Amino acid sequence: MPKLIIDDIPVEVAEGTTVLEAAQSVDIPIPHFCWHPALGKAGACRVCAVKMLEGPVKGIQMSCMLPVQEGMVVSTTDPEAVAMRRAVIEWLMINHPHDCPVCDEGGECQLQDFTIAGGHGIRRYSGKKRTHVNQYLGPYIEHEMNRCIQCYRCVRFYQEYAGGTDFGVMGSAGRVYFGRFQEGQLESPFSGNLVDICPTGVFTDKTARFRARYWDYDMAPSVCPHCSLGCNTTPVARYRELLKTVARRNEAVNDWFICDRGRFSNSVVNDPLRPRRAVVDSRETGVAEALEALQLRIRDIEEQYGPGSIAVVGSSRMAQEAAELLPQLAHRIGAGALCFSTTRKEQVETLALLELLSAGRSASQQDVRNSDCIVIYGCDPLNEAPMMAMAARQAWRAGAKVYLIGQGISLPCEVTECTALEDVPLAEAERPIIICNVSVRVELLDKLQESHSHLKIAGLFPAANSFGAAQVMRETGAISLEEALADGEIKGIIAIEADIPAALLDGIPFVAALDWLAAAAVQAAQIVIPTTAWVEMDGSYINYEGRAQQFSKVMNPGVPIKGLDPNGHPPHSHRTVAPGGEALPAWQLLATLIKLLDDDSRGLS
Ligand code: FES
């Protein structure tokens, strides 16, 4: 491992590390625009200049392009290096708008940071600025080409990393343009990462522009709930409105990026139709009163129809904390059924895949990226869990073979089509992985693993906490709702964040729904109690590989301060709790209800 000195600090790093990375490893920051850990080096921006004082290389060098060598002595503060970086910033700012105070990227712009850090404040060049016409890139991404500093990060990400073909770089004389050949919606399902990766504001999230400054944001580490991969995110909110979601790095999971589904599905949290108030028999009431009413109604139903006439129904989208409490509630009630799935087929498939993945055979997204042989087996990763397709592409870029068994499936990489698993040379691979979903023939993979002990499986489940809910399902012997309703004994359903088809609720005399979505059960329920969305609570999901990940509360629950009418005024009345702010996490409601039932059975209520 080469040893070098950076700003008088001895550093020892692995062969192949660049001087910029070596400096970062000892917390010495070097300005950079074009270099990105996921994209590597391009040498395009020239702002990472350092002075090499001693050793095999001398003089001003670009630290992102230079691999470390034994005996190097590097200065990041040498006056010559500082002057070079200052000059680069000044050149970049010749054409860049000087409008930080009113720019929508202000406060989260790398160019702004390095311009201020480098001390550039006066524009000495008095010529005309080069300007560009912007393109319409769809409803999610705003294009502002005048801010471009030609770092090439966007096109390197879009084409090389993500495999997109409808966006690129075009040049004519001194003008370089990053956009589409013809304007129109970006086609890549990963296009939103342009927003994160652009070091200035050429690409911004159109859904959140001009809504708040970086320092106004409510933010917390979170986990994406929109598929079972558990990609790490940072949701951004202000005044109880979820404004946007950005990627959060986790090397073992999503690495640096997220898909557009995870990034642009924020409106579900701000939906005006969300249940915001507790309702008992069409009358709005407080949460405590609704819980008491539910406890009494449970007793009534049992008295009227006999014990075991109530089904407690959860789902795989509820956080693990609530899923764990559901069996306790079912036990206290003496429920006739505990359910986490709607159909028997869904139940059987989910449990079978859980069994297959429970013996340390699960492949993480990092495993997929590092695999040398990937089999896409009867699933559609780009639609079911887009970042899994992205992981397969990274493996393919590094030389892995990708085999496809299935019809009509597109992937962002070259594939070899096969008709059966036997056609794939798994034995020749060192790190083979099969990507499948719950519809897979589990016995087949089980048998295959006996003969290929190094084979790993990435089994895609349908929802964020399918794995965790399935574990509770397996431990408690939960059944599907379809089975529970078969003999007609169930006369009451308590649905907790459960997506029950309206047809199954038909003819059930009593329905209670605890949810934050306007699900069918909420429409049919006599008692509705609002729960919090994942960004309004602390909790955890267990992803498809069995990885438990915590998410933190980003914002308080309640109607956004701007009100539900986008042109309306916030409520004028003074109150201690925001309108709709009574919602509680499902686990907290369940714990309270269990206590009420306990007190009742001991004659304390
Ligand atoms: Fe080194 Fe751009 S970061 S040249």
Coordinates of C-alpha atoms and ligand atoms in Angstrom, one line a residue:
M1 CA 0.0 0.0 0.0
P2 CA 1.6 3.3 -1.1
K3 CA 2.4 5.9 1.6
L4 CA 2.2 9.6 0.9
I5 CA 2.0 12.9 2.7
I6 CA -1.0 15.3 2.2
D7 CA -0.8 18.6 4.0
D8 CA 1.8 17.2 6.4
I9 CA -0.5 14.3 7.3
P10 CA 1.0 10.8 6.5
V11 CA -1.6 8.7 4.6
E12 CA -1.5 5.0 3.6
V13 CA -4.1 3.9 1.1
A14 CA -4.8 1.0 -1.3
E15 CA -3.1 0.8 -4.7
G16 CA -5.2 2.6 -7.3
T17 CA -6.7 5.2 -4.9
T18 CA -6.6 8.7 -6.3
V19 CA -5.0 11.6 -4.5
L20 CA -8.4 13.2 -4.1
E21 CA -9.8 10.0 -2.4
A22 CA -6.7 9.7 -0.3
A23 CA -7.2 13.3 0.9
Q24 CA -10.8 12.6 1.7
S25 CA -9.9 9.5 3.7
V26 CA -8.1 11.9 6.2
D27 CA -10.9 14.5 6.0
I28 CA -9.0 16.9 3.8
P29 CA -11.6 18.3 1.4
I30 CA -10.6 19.1 -2.2
P31 CA -13.2 20.9 -4.4
H32 CA -14.5 18.6 -7.2
F33 CA -17.4 18.8 -9.7
C34 CA -16.9 16.1 -12.3
W35 CA -15.5 13.4 -10.0
H36 CA -18.2 11.3 -8.2
P37 CA -17.6 8.1 -6.3
A38 CA -20.1 6.1 -8.3
L39 CA -19.0 7.5 -11.7
G40 CA -15.3 7.8 -11.2
K41 CA -13.1 10.4 -12.9
A42 CA -13.5 12.5 -16.1
G43 CA -11.0 15.2 -15.6
A44 CA -13.5 17.7 -17.0
C45 CA -13.8 20.5 -14.5
R46 CA -10.1 21.1 -13.4
V47 CA -11.2 22.4 -10.0
C48 CA -9.5 19.7 -8.0
A49 CA -6.0 21.1 -8.5
V50 CA -3.3 20.4 -5.9
K51 CA 0.5 21.0 -5.9
M52 CA 2.8 18.0 -5.9
L53 CA 5.8 19.1 -3.9
E54 CA 8.0 15.9 -3.8
G55 CA 8.0 12.4 -5.3
P56 CA 7.5 10.9 -8.7
V57 CA 5.1 13.6 -10.0
K58 CA 5.7 17.4 -9.6
G59 CA 3.8 20.6 -10.0
I60 CA 0.0 21.4 -10.4
Q61 CA -2.0 18.2 -10.9
M62 CA -5.7 17.2 -11.0
S63 CA -6.0 15.2 -7.8
C64 CA -9.0 13.2 -9.2
M65 CA -7.0 11.9 -12.1
L66 CA -3.8 11.0 -10.3
P67 CA -3.3 7.6 -8.6
V68 CA -1.3 7.7 -5.4
Q69 CA 2.4 6.6 -5.6
E70 CA 4.9 5.9 -2.9
G71 CA 6.7 9.1 -1.6
M72 CA 4.3 11.7 -2.9
V73 CA 4.1 14.9 -1.0
V74 CA 0.9 16.8 -1.7
S75 CA -0.2 20.3 -0.8
T76 CA -3.8 21.4 -1.1
T77 CA -3.1 24.8 0.3
D78 CA -0.1 25.8 -1.8
P79 CA -0.7 29.3 -3.2
E80 CA -0.2 28.1 -6.7
A81 CA -2.9 25.4 -6.2
V82 CA -5.3 27.8 -4.5
A83 CA -4.8 30.3 -7.4
M84 CA -5.5 27.6 -10.0
R85 CA -8.7 26.6 -8.3
R86 CA -9.8 30.2 -7.9
A87 CA -9.1 30.8 -11.6
V88 CA -11.2 27.7 -12.6
I89 CA -14.2 29.0 -10.5
E90 CA -13.9 32.4 -12.1
W91 CA -13.9 30.8 -15.6
L92 CA -16.9 28.7 -14.7
M93 CA -18.7 31.8 -13.4
I94 CA -18.2 33.8 -16.5
N95 CA -21.2 32.2 -18.1
H96 CA -23.0 31.0 -15.0
P97 CA -25.9 33.2 -13.7
H98 CA -24.9 35.2 -10.6
D99 CA -28.3 34.7 -9.0
C100 CA -27.8 32.5 -6.0
P101 CA -30.2 34.5 -3.7
V102 CA -33.1 33.8 -6.1
C103 CA -31.9 30.5 -7.6
D104 CA -34.0 27.4 -6.7
E105 CA -30.8 25.4 -6.2
G106 CA -29.4 28.0 -3.7
G107 CA -28.3 26.4 -0.5
E108 CA -27.9 23.0 -2.0
C109 CA -25.5 23.8 -4.9
Q110 CA -21.9 22.6 -4.9
L111 CA -20.9 25.4 -7.3
Q112 CA -22.3 28.0 -4.9
D113 CA -20.4 26.4 -2.0
F114 CA -17.0 26.2 -3.8
T115 CA -17.5 29.7 -5.3
I116 CA -18.0 31.1 -1.8
A117 CA -15.3 28.9 -0.3
G118 CA -12.8 30.1 -2.9
G119 CA -13.6 33.7 -2.4
H120 CA -14.8 34.6 -5.9
G121 CA -17.2 37.5 -5.6
I122 CA -16.6 40.0 -8.4
R123 CA -17.2 39.3 -12.0
R124 CA -14.3 40.9 -13.9
Y125 CA -15.3 39.8 -17.4
S126 CA -17.8 42.2 -18.9
G127 CA -18.7 40.3 -22.1
K128 CA -22.1 38.8 -22.9
K129 CA -22.9 35.5 -21.1
R130 CA -23.5 32.4 -23.2
T131 CA -27.2 31.4 -22.9
H132 CA -29.1 28.3 -23.9
V133 CA -32.7 27.4 -24.6
N134 CA -34.1 24.9 -22.0
Q135 CA -36.0 21.8 -22.8
Y136 CA -39.2 20.3 -21.4
L137 CA -38.1 17.1 -19.9
G138 CA -41.4 15.9 -18.4
P139 CA -43.4 16.7 -15.3
Y140 CA -40.7 15.8 -12.8
I141 CA -37.4 17.5 -13.9
E142 CA -36.8 21.1 -14.7
H143 CA -34.0 21.9 -17.2
E144 CA -31.9 25.1 -16.7
M145 CA -28.9 24.8 -19.1
N146 CA -27.5 28.2 -18.4
R147 CA -26.3 26.8 -15.0
C148 CA -24.2 24.1 -16.7
I149 CA -20.5 23.9 -16.0
Q150 CA -19.9 21.0 -18.4
C151 CA -18.8 18.5 -15.7
Y152 CA -20.5 15.6 -17.7
R153 CA -21.8 13.9 -14.6
C154 CA -25.4 13.9 -16.0
V155 CA -24.6 12.1 -19.2
R156 CA -22.1 9.7 -17.5
F157 CA -24.8 8.8 -15.1
Y158 CA -27.7 8.6 -17.6
Q159 CA -26.0 6.7 -20.3
E160 CA -23.2 4.7 -18.7
Y161 CA -24.5 4.1 -15.2
A162 CA -28.2 3.8 -15.9
G163 CA -28.2 2.7 -19.5
G164 CA -30.5 5.5 -20.8
T165 CA -30.4 6.3 -24.5
D166 CA -32.7 9.3 -24.9
F167 CA -30.4 11.9 -23.2
G168 CA -26.9 12.9 -24.1
V169 CA -24.4 15.6 -24.9
M170 CA -24.3 17.6 -28.1
G171 CA -21.7 20.1 -29.2
S172 CA -21.2 22.8 -31.7
A173 CA -18.2 25.1 -31.6
G174 CA -17.9 26.5 -28.1
R175 CA -21.4 25.4 -27.1
V176 CA -22.0 22.1 -25.3
Y177 CA -25.5 21.1 -24.6
F178 CA -26.8 18.4 -22.3
G179 CA -30.3 17.4 -23.1
R180 CA -32.5 15.3 -25.5
F181 CA -32.3 15.4 -29.2
Q182 CA -35.9 16.5 -29.2
E183 CA -37.6 17.8 -26.0
G184 CA -39.9 15.4 -24.2
Q185 CA -40.2 13.3 -21.1
L186 CA -37.0 11.5 -20.0
E187 CA -37.5 7.8 -20.5
S188 CA -35.2 6.3 -18.0
P189 CA -36.9 5.1 -14.8
F190 CA -33.8 6.5 -12.9
S191 CA -33.9 10.0 -14.5
G192 CA -34.5 11.7 -11.1
N193 CA -31.0 11.0 -10.1
L194 CA -29.9 13.8 -12.4
V195 CA -31.2 16.1 -9.7
D196 CA -28.9 14.6 -7.1
I197 CA -25.9 14.2 -9.3
C198 CA -25.8 17.6 -11.0
P199 CA -23.4 19.8 -8.9
T200 CA -25.3 22.9 -9.9
G201 CA -29.0 23.4 -10.6
V202 CA -29.3 22.3 -14.3
F203 CA -31.7 19.6 -13.2
T204 CA -34.0 20.3 -10.3
D205 CA -37.0 18.5 -8.9
K206 CA -39.9 20.3 -10.7
T207 CA -42.4 19.0 -8.0
A208 CA -40.6 20.9 -5.2
R209 CA -39.0 24.0 -6.9
F210 CA -39.2 27.3 -5.0
R211 CA -41.0 25.7 -2.0
A212 CA -38.3 26.1 0.6
R213 CA -34.6 26.6 1.2
Y214 CA -32.3 23.8 2.2
W215 CA -32.1 25.2 5.8
D216 CA -35.9 25.3 6.1
Y217 CA -36.2 21.6 5.3
D218 CA -37.4 19.0 7.7
M219 CA -35.3 15.9 6.9
A220 CA -34.5 12.5 8.5
P221 CA -33.0 9.3 7.4
S222 CA -35.7 7.0 5.9
V223 CA -36.4 3.9 3.9
C224 CA -38.4 3.8 0.6
P225 CA -41.8 2.1 1.1
H226 CA -42.6 1.7 -2.6
C227 CA -41.2 -1.9 -3.2
S228 CA -39.4 -4.5 -1.1
L229 CA -35.8 -3.4 -1.7
G230 CA -35.6 -1.0 1.1
C231 CA -33.6 1.7 -0.7
N232 CA -32.3 4.3 1.7
T233 CA -33.7 7.8 1.2
T234 CA -34.0 11.3 2.8
P235 CA -37.5 12.6 2.5
V236 CA -37.7 16.4 2.6
A237 CA -40.7 18.2 4.1
R238 CA -41.8 21.6 5.1
Y239 CA -44.9 22.7 7.1
R240 CA -46.3 19.1 7.1
E241 CA -46.0 18.7 3.4
L242 CA -43.7 16.1 1.9
L243 CA -41.9 18.1 -0.8
K244 CA -39.4 15.7 -2.3
T245 CA -37.3 12.6 -1.7
V246 CA -33.6 12.3 -2.4
A247 CA -31.3 9.2 -2.3
R248 CA -29.3 8.4 0.8
R249 CA -26.2 6.3 0.4
N250 CA -26.0 2.8 1.7
E251 CA -23.3 0.7 0.0
A252 CA -24.9 -2.6 0.9
V253 CA -28.4 -1.6 -0.4
N254 CA -29.0 1.1 -3.1
D255 CA -25.5 2.5 -3.0
W256 CA -25.9 6.2 -4.3
F257 CA -29.1 6.2 -6.2
I258 CA -32.9 5.5 -6.1
C259 CA -35.5 5.0 -8.8
D260 CA -38.1 7.5 -10.0
R261 CA -40.9 5.6 -8.3
G262 CA -39.3 6.1 -4.9
R263 CA -38.4 9.7 -5.7
F264 CA -41.6 11.0 -7.2
S265 CA -44.3 9.2 -5.2
N266 CA -44.6 12.0 -2.6
S267 CA -48.1 13.1 -3.4
V268 CA -49.6 10.1 -1.7
V269 CA -48.6 11.6 1.7
N270 CA -50.1 15.0 0.8
D271 CA -53.3 13.4 -0.7
P272 CA -56.3 15.6 0.3
L273 CA -58.4 12.4 0.5
R274 CA -56.2 10.9 3.3
P275 CA -58.3 10.0 6.4
R276 CA -57.3 12.8 8.8
R277 CA -59.9 12.6 11.6
A278 CA -61.3 9.7 13.6
V279 CA -64.8 8.9 12.6
V280 CA -67.4 6.9 14.5
D281 CA -70.6 6.1 12.7
S282 CA -70.1 9.1 10.3
R283 CA -69.4 11.5 13.1
E284 CA -65.9 13.0 13.5
T285 CA -64.5 12.5 17.0
G286 CA -61.2 12.3 18.8
V287 CA -58.8 9.4 18.5
A288 CA -59.2 8.4 22.2
E289 CA -63.0 8.3 21.9
A290 CA -62.8 6.3 18.7
L291 CA -60.6 3.7 20.4
E292 CA -63.0 3.4 23.3
A293 CA -65.9 3.1 20.8
L294 CA -63.9 0.4 19.0
Q295 CA -63.3 -1.5 22.2
L296 CA -67.1 -1.4 23.0
R297 CA -68.0 -2.4 19.5
I298 CA -65.7 -5.4 19.7
R299 CA -67.5 -6.6 22.8
D300 CA -70.9 -6.0 21.1
I301 CA -70.0 -8.1 18.1
E302 CA -68.7 -10.9 20.2
E303 CA -71.9 -10.8 22.3
Q304 CA -74.1 -10.8 19.3
Y305 CA -72.3 -13.3 17.0
G306 CA -70.2 -15.3 19.5
P307 CA -66.5 -15.6 20.1
G308 CA -64.2 -15.8 17.1
S309 CA -66.5 -13.6 15.0
I310 CA -63.9 -10.9 14.4
A311 CA -60.9 -11.0 12.0
V312 CA -57.9 -8.8 12.6
V313 CA -56.3 -8.0 9.2
G314 CA -52.9 -6.4 8.7
S315 CA -50.7 -6.1 5.7
S316 CA -47.2 -6.2 4.3
R317 CA -47.1 -2.4 4.0
M318 CA -47.4 -1.8 7.8
A319 CA -44.2 -1.2 9.8
Q320 CA -42.8 -4.2 11.6
E321 CA -43.6 -2.7 15.0
A322 CA -47.3 -2.8 14.2
A323 CA -47.1 -6.2 12.5
E324 CA -45.6 -7.6 15.8
L325 CA -48.5 -6.2 17.9
L326 CA -51.2 -7.6 15.6
P327 CA -51.1 -11.2 17.1
Q328 CA -51.4 -9.7 20.6
L329 CA -54.5 -7.8 19.6
A330 CA -56.0 -10.9 17.9
H331 CA -55.2 -12.9 21.1
R332 CA -56.9 -10.3 23.4
I333 CA -60.0 -10.2 21.2
G334 CA -60.1 -13.9 20.8
A335 CA -60.3 -13.2 17.1
G336 CA -61.5 -15.8 14.7
A337 CA -58.7 -15.1 12.3
L338 CA -55.4 -13.2 12.0
C339 CA -54.6 -12.3 8.4
F340 CA -51.8 -10.5 6.6
S341 CA -52.7 -11.5 3.1
T342 CA -55.9 -11.4 1.0
T343 CA -55.8 -14.6 -1.0
R344 CA -54.6 -18.1 -0.2
K345 CA -52.3 -18.0 -3.2
E346 CA -50.6 -14.9 -2.0
Q347 CA -50.1 -16.4 1.5
V348 CA -48.7 -19.7 0.2
E349 CA -46.3 -18.0 -2.2
T350 CA -45.0 -15.5 0.3
L351 CA -44.4 -18.1 2.9
A352 CA -42.6 -20.4 0.5
L353 CA -40.2 -17.6 -0.7
L354 CA -39.6 -16.6 3.0
E355 CA -38.6 -20.2 3.7
L356 CA -36.2 -20.3 0.8
L357 CA -34.6 -17.0 1.8
S358 CA -34.3 -17.8 5.5
A359 CA -31.2 -19.8 5.4
G360 CA -28.7 -17.0 4.6
R361 CA -29.2 -17.4 0.9
S362 CA -30.4 -13.9 0.2
A363 CA -28.5 -11.7 -2.1
S364 CA -28.3 -8.0 -1.3
Q365 CA -28.2 -5.3 -4.0
Q366 CA -24.4 -5.1 -3.4
D367 CA -24.1 -8.9 -4.0
V368 CA -25.9 -8.4 -7.3
R369 CA -23.6 -5.6 -8.3
N370 CA -20.6 -7.8 -7.5
S371 CA -22.0 -11.0 -9.1
D372 CA -20.5 -12.6 -12.2
C373 CA -23.6 -14.5 -13.3
I374 CA -27.2 -13.2 -12.9
V375 CA -30.3 -15.0 -13.9
I376 CA -33.5 -13.0 -14.2
Y377 CA -36.0 -15.8 -13.6
G378 CA -39.7 -15.1 -14.4
C379 CA -39.8 -11.6 -12.9
D380 CA -39.6 -8.1 -14.2
P381 CA -37.2 -6.2 -12.0
L382 CA -37.5 -2.9 -13.9
N383 CA -41.2 -2.8 -13.0
E384 CA -41.3 -4.7 -9.7
A385 CA -38.1 -3.3 -8.1
P386 CA -36.3 -1.0 -10.5
M387 CA -33.1 -0.6 -8.5
M388 CA -32.6 -4.4 -8.8
A389 CA -32.4 -3.9 -12.6
M390 CA -29.9 -1.1 -12.0
A391 CA -27.8 -3.5 -9.8
A392 CA -27.9 -6.1 -12.5
R393 CA -26.7 -3.5 -15.0
Q394 CA -23.7 -2.6 -12.8
A395 CA -22.7 -6.3 -12.7
W396 CA -23.1 -6.5 -16.5
R397 CA -20.9 -3.4 -16.9
A398 CA -18.2 -5.1 -14.8
G399 CA -18.3 -8.1 -17.0
A400 CA -21.0 -10.4 -15.6
K401 CA -23.3 -12.4 -17.9
V402 CA -27.0 -11.8 -17.5
Y403 CA -29.4 -14.5 -18.4
L404 CA -33.1 -14.0 -18.9
I405 CA -35.8 -16.6 -18.5
G406 CA -39.2 -15.1 -19.2
Q407 CA -41.2 -13.3 -21.9
G408 CA -41.6 -9.6 -22.7
I409 CA -39.1 -8.4 -20.1
S410 CA -36.8 -5.5 -20.8
L411 CA -33.6 -4.8 -18.8
P412 CA -31.0 -2.0 -19.0
C413 CA -28.3 -4.3 -20.1
E414 CA -27.5 -7.0 -22.6
V415 CA -29.1 -10.4 -21.8
T416 CA -28.8 -14.0 -23.0
E417 CA -32.2 -15.5 -23.3
C418 CA -32.7 -19.0 -22.1
T419 CA -35.7 -21.2 -21.8
A420 CA -34.9 -23.1 -18.6
L421 CA -32.6 -22.8 -15.6
E422 CA -30.6 -25.9 -16.8
D423 CA -29.4 -23.8 -19.8
V424 CA -27.5 -21.4 -17.5
P425 CA -23.9 -22.5 -16.7
L426 CA -24.2 -21.8 -13.0
A427 CA -21.4 -24.2 -12.1
E428 CA -18.9 -22.1 -14.0
A429 CA -19.8 -18.9 -12.1
E430 CA -18.1 -17.9 -8.9
R431 CA -20.9 -15.6 -7.5
P432 CA -24.1 -16.7 -9.3
I433 CA -27.4 -15.0 -8.3
I434 CA -31.0 -15.8 -9.3
I435 CA -33.4 -12.9 -9.2
C436 CA -37.1 -14.0 -8.9
N437 CA -40.3 -13.1 -7.2
V438 CA -43.0 -14.8 -5.1
S439 CA -44.4 -16.7 -8.1
V440 CA -41.2 -18.7 -8.5
R441 CA -41.2 -22.5 -8.1
V442 CA -39.4 -22.6 -4.8
E443 CA -38.8 -26.4 -4.8
L444 CA -36.8 -25.9 -8.0
L445 CA -34.5 -23.3 -6.5
D446 CA -34.2 -25.3 -3.3
K447 CA -33.0 -28.3 -5.3
L448 CA -30.6 -26.1 -7.3
Q449 CA -29.0 -24.8 -4.2
E450 CA -28.2 -28.3 -3.0
S451 CA -26.0 -28.8 -6.1
H452 CA -24.8 -25.2 -6.2
S453 CA -24.0 -24.2 -2.6
H454 CA -22.6 -20.8 -3.7
L455 CA -25.9 -19.8 -5.4
K456 CA -27.7 -16.8 -3.9
I457 CA -31.3 -15.7 -4.4
A458 CA -32.7 -12.2 -4.7
G459 CA -36.4 -12.9 -4.1
L460 CA -38.6 -9.8 -4.8
F461 CA -41.6 -9.5 -2.5
P462 CA -44.5 -7.2 -3.4
A463 CA -44.3 -4.6 -0.5
A464 CA -41.9 -2.8 1.8
N465 CA -42.4 -5.1 4.8
S466 CA -43.5 -8.3 3.1
F467 CA -40.6 -10.2 4.6
G468 CA -41.3 -9.0 8.2
A469 CA -45.1 -9.6 7.9
A470 CA -44.4 -13.0 6.5
Q471 CA -42.2 -13.9 9.5
V472 CA -45.1 -12.9 11.8
M473 CA -47.5 -14.9 9.6
R474 CA -45.3 -18.0 9.8
E475 CA -44.8 -17.7 13.6
T476 CA -48.5 -17.2 14.4
G477 CA -50.1 -19.4 11.8
A478 CA -52.0 -16.5 10.3
I479 CA -54.4 -17.4 7.4
S480 CA -55.5 -15.4 4.4
L481 CA -58.7 -13.3 4.6
E482 CA -60.2 -15.3 1.8
E483 CA -59.9 -18.5 4.0
A484 CA -61.1 -16.6 7.1
L485 CA -64.3 -15.5 5.3
A486 CA -65.0 -18.9 3.7
D487 CA -67.3 -20.3 6.4
G488 CA -69.3 -17.0 6.9
E489 CA -68.5 -16.9 10.7
I490 CA -66.6 -13.6 10.5
K491 CA -69.0 -10.7 11.2
G492 CA -66.5 -8.0 12.1
I493 CA -63.2 -6.9 10.4
I494 CA -60.5 -4.7 12.0
A495 CA -58.3 -3.6 9.1
I496 CA -55.0 -2.1 10.1
E497 CA -53.3 -0.5 7.0
A498 CA -54.7 -3.4 5.0
D499 CA -55.7 -3.2 1.3
I500 CA -58.8 -5.3 1.4
P501 CA -60.7 -5.5 -1.9
A502 CA -64.2 -3.9 -1.5
A503 CA -65.9 -7.1 -2.6
L504 CA -64.5 -9.0 0.5
L505 CA -66.0 -6.4 2.8
D506 CA -69.5 -6.7 1.3
G507 CA -72.0 -8.0 3.8
I508 CA -69.7 -7.8 6.8
P509 CA -71.8 -6.1 9.5
F510 CA -68.9 -4.3 11.2
V511 CA -65.7 -2.9 9.8
A512 CA -63.1 -0.7 11.6
A513 CA -60.2 0.7 9.7
L514 CA -56.9 2.2 11.0
D515 CA -55.1 3.6 8.1
W516 CA -53.4 6.6 6.5
L517 CA -54.5 5.8 3.0
A518 CA -58.1 6.1 1.7
A519 CA -58.3 2.3 1.3
A520 CA -61.5 0.4 0.5
A521 CA -61.8 -0.6 4.2
V522 CA -61.8 3.1 5.2
Q523 CA -64.7 3.8 2.8
A524 CA -66.6 0.8 4.3
A525 CA -65.8 1.3 8.0
Q526 CA -68.1 2.4 10.8
I527 CA -65.1 3.4 12.8
V528 CA -62.0 5.0 11.2
I529 CA -58.9 6.0 13.0
P530 CA -56.1 7.8 11.2
T531 CA -52.6 6.4 11.4
T532 CA -49.4 8.2 10.4
A533 CA -47.5 7.6 7.1
W534 CA -44.0 6.3 7.4
V535 CA -42.5 9.8 7.1
E536 CA -44.6 10.9 10.2
M537 CA -43.2 8.3 12.6
D538 CA -40.2 6.2 13.7
G539 CA -40.4 2.6 12.7
S540 CA -38.7 -0.2 10.7
Y541 CA -39.2 -2.4 7.6
I542 CA -37.6 -5.7 6.9
N543 CA -36.6 -5.7 3.2
Y544 CA -36.6 -8.6 0.7
E545 CA -33.3 -10.0 2.0
G546 CA -34.3 -10.0 5.7
R547 CA -32.5 -6.7 6.5
A548 CA -34.2 -4.7 9.2
Q549 CA -33.8 -1.0 8.6
Q550 CA -35.1 1.9 10.7
F551 CA -36.7 5.0 9.4
S552 CA -37.1 8.2 11.3
K553 CA -39.9 10.7 11.7
V554 CA -39.4 13.5 9.1
M555 CA -42.5 15.7 9.9
N556 CA -45.4 16.0 12.2
P557 CA -48.7 14.5 10.9
G558 CA -51.5 16.8 9.9
V559 CA -53.0 18.8 7.0
P560 CA -50.2 20.8 5.3
I561 CA -50.1 24.3 6.6
K562 CA -51.1 25.6 3.2
G563 CA -54.4 23.7 3.6
L564 CA -55.9 21.1 1.3
D565 CA -57.0 23.7 -1.2
P566 CA -53.8 24.8 -3.0
N567 CA -55.2 28.3 -3.3
G568 CA -56.7 28.4 0.1
H569 CA -55.6 30.0 3.4
P570 CA -54.4 28.1 6.5
P571 CA -57.1 27.7 9.1
H572 CA -57.6 30.9 11.2
S573 CA -58.5 29.2 14.5
H574 CA -55.9 28.8 17.2
R575 CA -55.3 25.3 18.4
T576 CA -52.6 23.2 20.0
V577 CA -52.8 20.3 17.6
A578 CA -52.7 20.9 13.8
P579 CA -55.8 20.0 11.9
G580 CA -55.5 16.2 11.3
G581 CA -52.6 16.1 13.6
E582 CA -54.2 13.6 16.0
A583 CA -53.0 10.7 13.8
L584 CA -50.7 8.2 15.6
P585 CA -48.5 5.4 14.4
A586 CA -50.5 2.2 14.0
W587 CA -48.3 0.4 16.6
Q588 CA -49.2 3.1 19.2
L589 CA -52.9 2.8 18.4
L590 CA -52.7 -1.0 18.7
A591 CA -50.9 -0.8 22.0
T592 CA -53.5 1.5 23.4
L593 CA -56.4 -0.7 22.2
I594 CA -54.7 -3.8 23.7
K595 CA -54.4 -1.9 27.0
L596 CA -58.1 -0.9 26.9
L597 CA -59.1 -4.5 26.2
D598 CA -56.9 -5.7 29.1
D599 CA -58.3 -3.2 31.5
D600 CA -61.8 -4.1 30.4
S601 CA -61.2 -7.8 30.9
R602 CA -59.9 -7.1 34.4
G603 CA -62.9 -4.9 35.1
L604 CA -60.8 -1.7 35.3
S605 CA -62.6 0.3 32.7
Ligands
FES1 FE1 -11.0 16.6 -10.9 FE2 -13.2 17.6 -12.1 S1 -12.9 16.8 -10.1 S2 -11.2 17.5 -12.9

